[in-house]
């Protein structure tokens, strides 16, 4: 069958979109990273990034992103596994995804009310005789709200991978005398690892650049790469340093995507093997 000669024309809007909204912005960020406050060429921004201040900030960003991703996996994996066993799994999955449709800013302000000194969380603690506590503007509130926001993005890819596993493989493992844990370790988890990798990409990468939650929920007590970029662009007006941080953030994202690259495995429900 011959290729459609008009097919390249269909790709023109795609190439224009990629050029205008991906390539050009990245090129501008790279260009501005070599400029100082006066607009002159400099390498000082890159030298400053490797100072102790920015290195500590980078390590802190990775640490918080790691914690958020780890806790999200611990919650999302059992949830996704349970969903595959329920009768109305698509309905339950929809209920989990629906909160992700709500604007992030609205959810942040909702948690400000919940975790406030006179909010429901502290009222519950007072009822139990343990409050009130300063929950808002703490590491706990930042991680809690971040995990809540990212859970749907972890559940969905893991659910899709688990749901595609051929049940015959699990049955065969049990027939051969394998325990439930061995079946999970040798069959279920390896076949669903691509879903976990996709979830890590969907959670870890955005968690590195959070700034709305750090400002509203953590009260700027948590500084991430995203917060630093916002401050450099909007507060100090140092576009060069902000662009330099953004360049390294893009590099970190590329590295993470390469490390979590997917490889197809056999054992899917459609019976295809590779």
XYZ file of C-alpha atoms in Angstrom:
274
model
C 0.000 0.000 0.000
C 1.456 3.330 -1.077
C 1.827 6.185 1.368
C -0.627 9.043 1.048
C 1.275 11.860 -0.754
C -0.744 14.473 1.164
C 0.227 13.006 4.540
C 3.102 15.492 5.134
C 0.556 18.306 4.867
C -1.316 16.892 7.861
C 1.868 17.131 9.919
C 2.418 20.840 9.231
C 0.214 22.064 12.145
C 2.020 19.628 14.440
C 5.457 20.896 13.402
C 4.324 24.523 13.757
C 2.978 23.806 17.256
C 6.211 22.057 18.322
C 8.336 24.883 16.904
C 6.336 27.727 18.498
C 5.551 26.225 21.889
C 8.477 23.846 22.523
C 11.581 24.667 20.505
C 11.306 28.482 20.551
C 10.633 28.761 24.336
C 13.522 26.403 25.150
C 15.814 28.339 22.795
C 14.806 31.628 24.482
C 15.450 30.180 27.940
C 18.868 28.965 26.804
C 19.623 32.395 25.284
C 18.581 34.390 28.374
C 20.645 32.110 30.624
C 23.789 33.732 29.187
C 22.655 37.301 29.988
C 23.177 39.318 33.138
C 20.931 42.026 34.595
C 22.213 44.571 32.053
C 21.703 42.224 29.083
C 25.410 41.567 28.576
C 26.822 38.119 27.821
C 28.045 36.271 30.920
C 28.756 32.813 32.333
C 28.279 33.985 35.900
C 24.758 32.563 36.080
C 26.083 29.037 35.541
C 28.847 29.640 38.077
C 26.288 30.835 40.622
C 24.140 27.759 40.083
C 26.971 25.560 41.367
C 27.274 27.614 44.538
C 26.261 26.083 47.862
C 22.945 27.984 47.945
C 21.594 26.638 44.656
C 23.051 23.156 45.176
C 21.249 22.872 48.521
C 18.065 24.112 46.861
C 18.445 21.504 44.097
C 19.024 18.690 46.612
C 16.011 19.893 48.599
C 13.866 19.868 45.453
C 14.915 16.307 44.636
C 14.311 15.194 48.211
C 10.764 16.572 48.334
C 10.011 15.234 44.844
C 11.302 11.805 45.937
C 9.154 11.794 49.083
C 6.048 12.902 47.178
C 6.610 10.257 44.492
C 7.327 7.479 46.992
C 4.248 8.183 49.117
C 2.128 8.495 45.979
C 3.307 5.080 44.748
C 2.636 3.477 48.157
C -0.949 4.764 48.055
C -1.633 4.471 44.324
C -0.359 0.933 43.670
C -2.682 -0.884 46.126
C -5.521 1.386 45.025
C -4.954 0.589 41.342
C -4.655 -3.134 42.127
C -7.918 -3.036 44.079
C -9.630 -1.211 41.215
C -8.750 -4.008 38.777
C -10.607 -6.460 41.057
C -13.773 -4.434 41.555
C -16.969 -4.889 39.572
C -17.426 -1.255 38.536
C -13.754 -0.390 38.125
C -14.293 2.278 35.458
C -16.712 4.133 37.733
C -14.306 4.022 40.685
C -11.452 5.125 38.433
C -13.546 8.076 37.253
C -14.224 9.109 40.856
C -10.480 9.110 41.546
C -9.701 11.140 38.418
C -12.454 13.754 38.860
C -10.532 15.815 41.503
C -7.752 16.356 38.939
C -10.243 18.328 36.837
C -10.560 20.957 39.570
C -8.290 23.991 39.277
C -5.080 23.632 41.308
C -5.507 27.079 42.853
C -8.993 26.213 44.109
C -7.719 23.017 45.719
C -4.859 24.902 47.356
C -7.228 27.471 48.889
C -9.536 24.667 50.042
C -6.669 23.075 51.968
C -5.756 26.456 53.471
C -9.210 26.439 55.043
C -8.990 22.785 56.079
C -5.542 23.055 57.703
C -6.018 26.525 59.219
C -6.014 27.070 62.989
C -9.823 27.198 62.972
C -10.287 24.662 60.188
C -11.874 21.192 60.336
C -8.521 19.433 60.849
C -7.731 21.372 64.017
C -11.316 21.112 65.252
C -10.992 17.315 64.977
C -7.687 17.420 66.869
C -9.287 19.573 69.584
C -12.131 17.087 69.880
C -9.552 14.337 70.399
C -7.718 16.503 72.924
C -4.581 16.874 70.785
C -4.906 20.333 69.274
C -4.716 22.903 68.008
C -1.554 22.427 65.934
C 0.135 24.572 63.330
C -0.567 22.294 60.346
C -0.493 24.915 57.618
C 2.889 26.238 56.412
C 4.724 23.044 57.356
C 6.518 20.276 55.468
C 3.661 17.931 56.363
C 0.989 20.113 54.773
C 3.124 20.622 51.657
C 3.736 16.890 51.150
C 0.136 15.955 52.043
C -1.430 18.361 49.549
C 1.116 17.463 46.847
C 0.406 13.742 47.250
C -3.333 14.387 47.113
C -2.958 16.335 43.871
C -0.678 13.800 42.166
C -2.411 10.549 43.192
C -4.722 10.402 40.115
C -1.696 10.777 37.812
C -0.070 7.774 39.479
C -3.177 5.607 39.770
C -4.187 5.838 36.098
C -1.005 4.458 34.425
C -0.567 1.748 37.076
C -4.203 0.728 36.691
C -3.853 0.503 32.910
C -0.768 -1.726 33.227
C -2.330 -3.994 35.852
C -5.575 -4.281 33.913
C -3.712 -5.515 30.811
C -2.025 -8.429 32.589
C -3.259 -11.756 31.325
C -5.102 -13.419 34.253
C -3.954 -16.817 32.964
C -0.395 -15.981 34.021
C -1.483 -15.325 37.607
C -3.577 -18.499 37.652
C -0.676 -20.526 36.258
C 1.647 -19.141 38.928
C -0.740 -20.180 41.680
C -1.315 -23.612 40.116
C 2.442 -24.162 40.216
C 2.439 -23.533 43.959
C 3.670 -19.943 44.099
C 2.511 -17.859 47.045
C 0.610 -14.608 46.570
C 3.745 -12.618 47.359
C 5.855 -14.625 44.898
C 3.198 -14.218 42.211
C 3.190 -10.475 42.785
C 6.990 -10.240 42.825
C 7.677 -12.465 39.813
C 4.570 -11.897 37.643
C 2.428 -8.894 38.520
C 5.018 -6.274 39.401
C 7.399 -6.907 36.457
C 4.514 -6.774 33.973
C 3.148 -3.570 35.514
C 6.509 -1.812 35.880
C 5.864 0.367 32.811
C 2.824 1.814 34.548
C 4.953 2.644 37.576
C 7.555 4.319 35.351
C 4.885 6.400 33.628
C 3.506 7.385 37.023
C 6.962 8.397 38.228
C 7.356 10.616 35.166
C 3.928 12.161 35.748
C 4.634 12.868 39.435
C 8.377 13.304 40.023
C 8.992 15.738 37.162
C 6.173 18.202 38.074
C 7.047 17.845 41.780
C 10.504 19.243 41.025
C 9.018 22.500 39.768
C 6.131 23.114 42.186
C 5.696 26.741 43.189
C 1.986 27.447 43.746
C 1.727 24.888 46.558
C 5.022 25.948 48.099
C 3.820 29.538 48.255
C 0.233 28.967 49.446
C 0.492 25.778 51.515
C 4.112 25.789 52.702
C 4.328 29.569 53.056
C 7.610 29.634 51.106
C 9.245 27.556 53.872
C 9.832 24.906 51.199
C 11.991 26.148 48.344
C 12.013 24.163 45.114
C 13.468 24.812 41.684
C 10.081 26.083 40.566
C 9.927 28.532 43.453
C 13.436 29.792 42.681
C 12.543 30.355 39.013
C 9.407 32.286 39.990
C 11.356 34.497 42.409
C 14.125 35.195 39.901
C 11.680 36.214 37.173
C 9.011 38.039 39.200
C 10.757 39.301 42.342
C 14.416 40.025 41.582
C 13.798 40.464 37.832
C 16.955 38.438 37.142
C 15.815 36.677 34.001
C 19.293 35.342 33.334
C 19.512 33.417 36.615
C 15.910 32.279 36.341
C 16.599 30.960 32.830
C 19.739 29.190 34.050
C 17.771 27.352 36.730
C 15.167 26.489 34.084
C 17.900 25.082 31.798
C 19.075 22.717 34.542
C 15.476 21.821 35.370
C 14.933 20.816 31.740
C 18.131 18.742 31.830
C 16.962 17.003 35.014
C 13.621 16.236 33.372
C 15.317 14.740 30.310
C 17.556 12.577 32.501
C 14.578 11.344 34.538
C 12.653 10.500 31.364
C 15.646 8.568 30.039
C 16.026 6.642 33.312
C 12.327 5.773 33.394
C 12.098 4.892 29.702
C 9.685 2.083 28.991
C 10.397 -1.324 27.527
C 7.576 -3.502 26.299
C 7.073 -6.793 28.113
C 5.012 -9.813 27.195
C 2.044 -11.054 29.181
C -0.567 -8.484 28.241
C -4.194 -9.477 28.162
C -4.304 -9.485 24.354
C -1.781 -12.321 24.396
C 0.940 -10.503 22.448
C 4.475 -11.302 23.482
C 7.763 -9.863 22.476
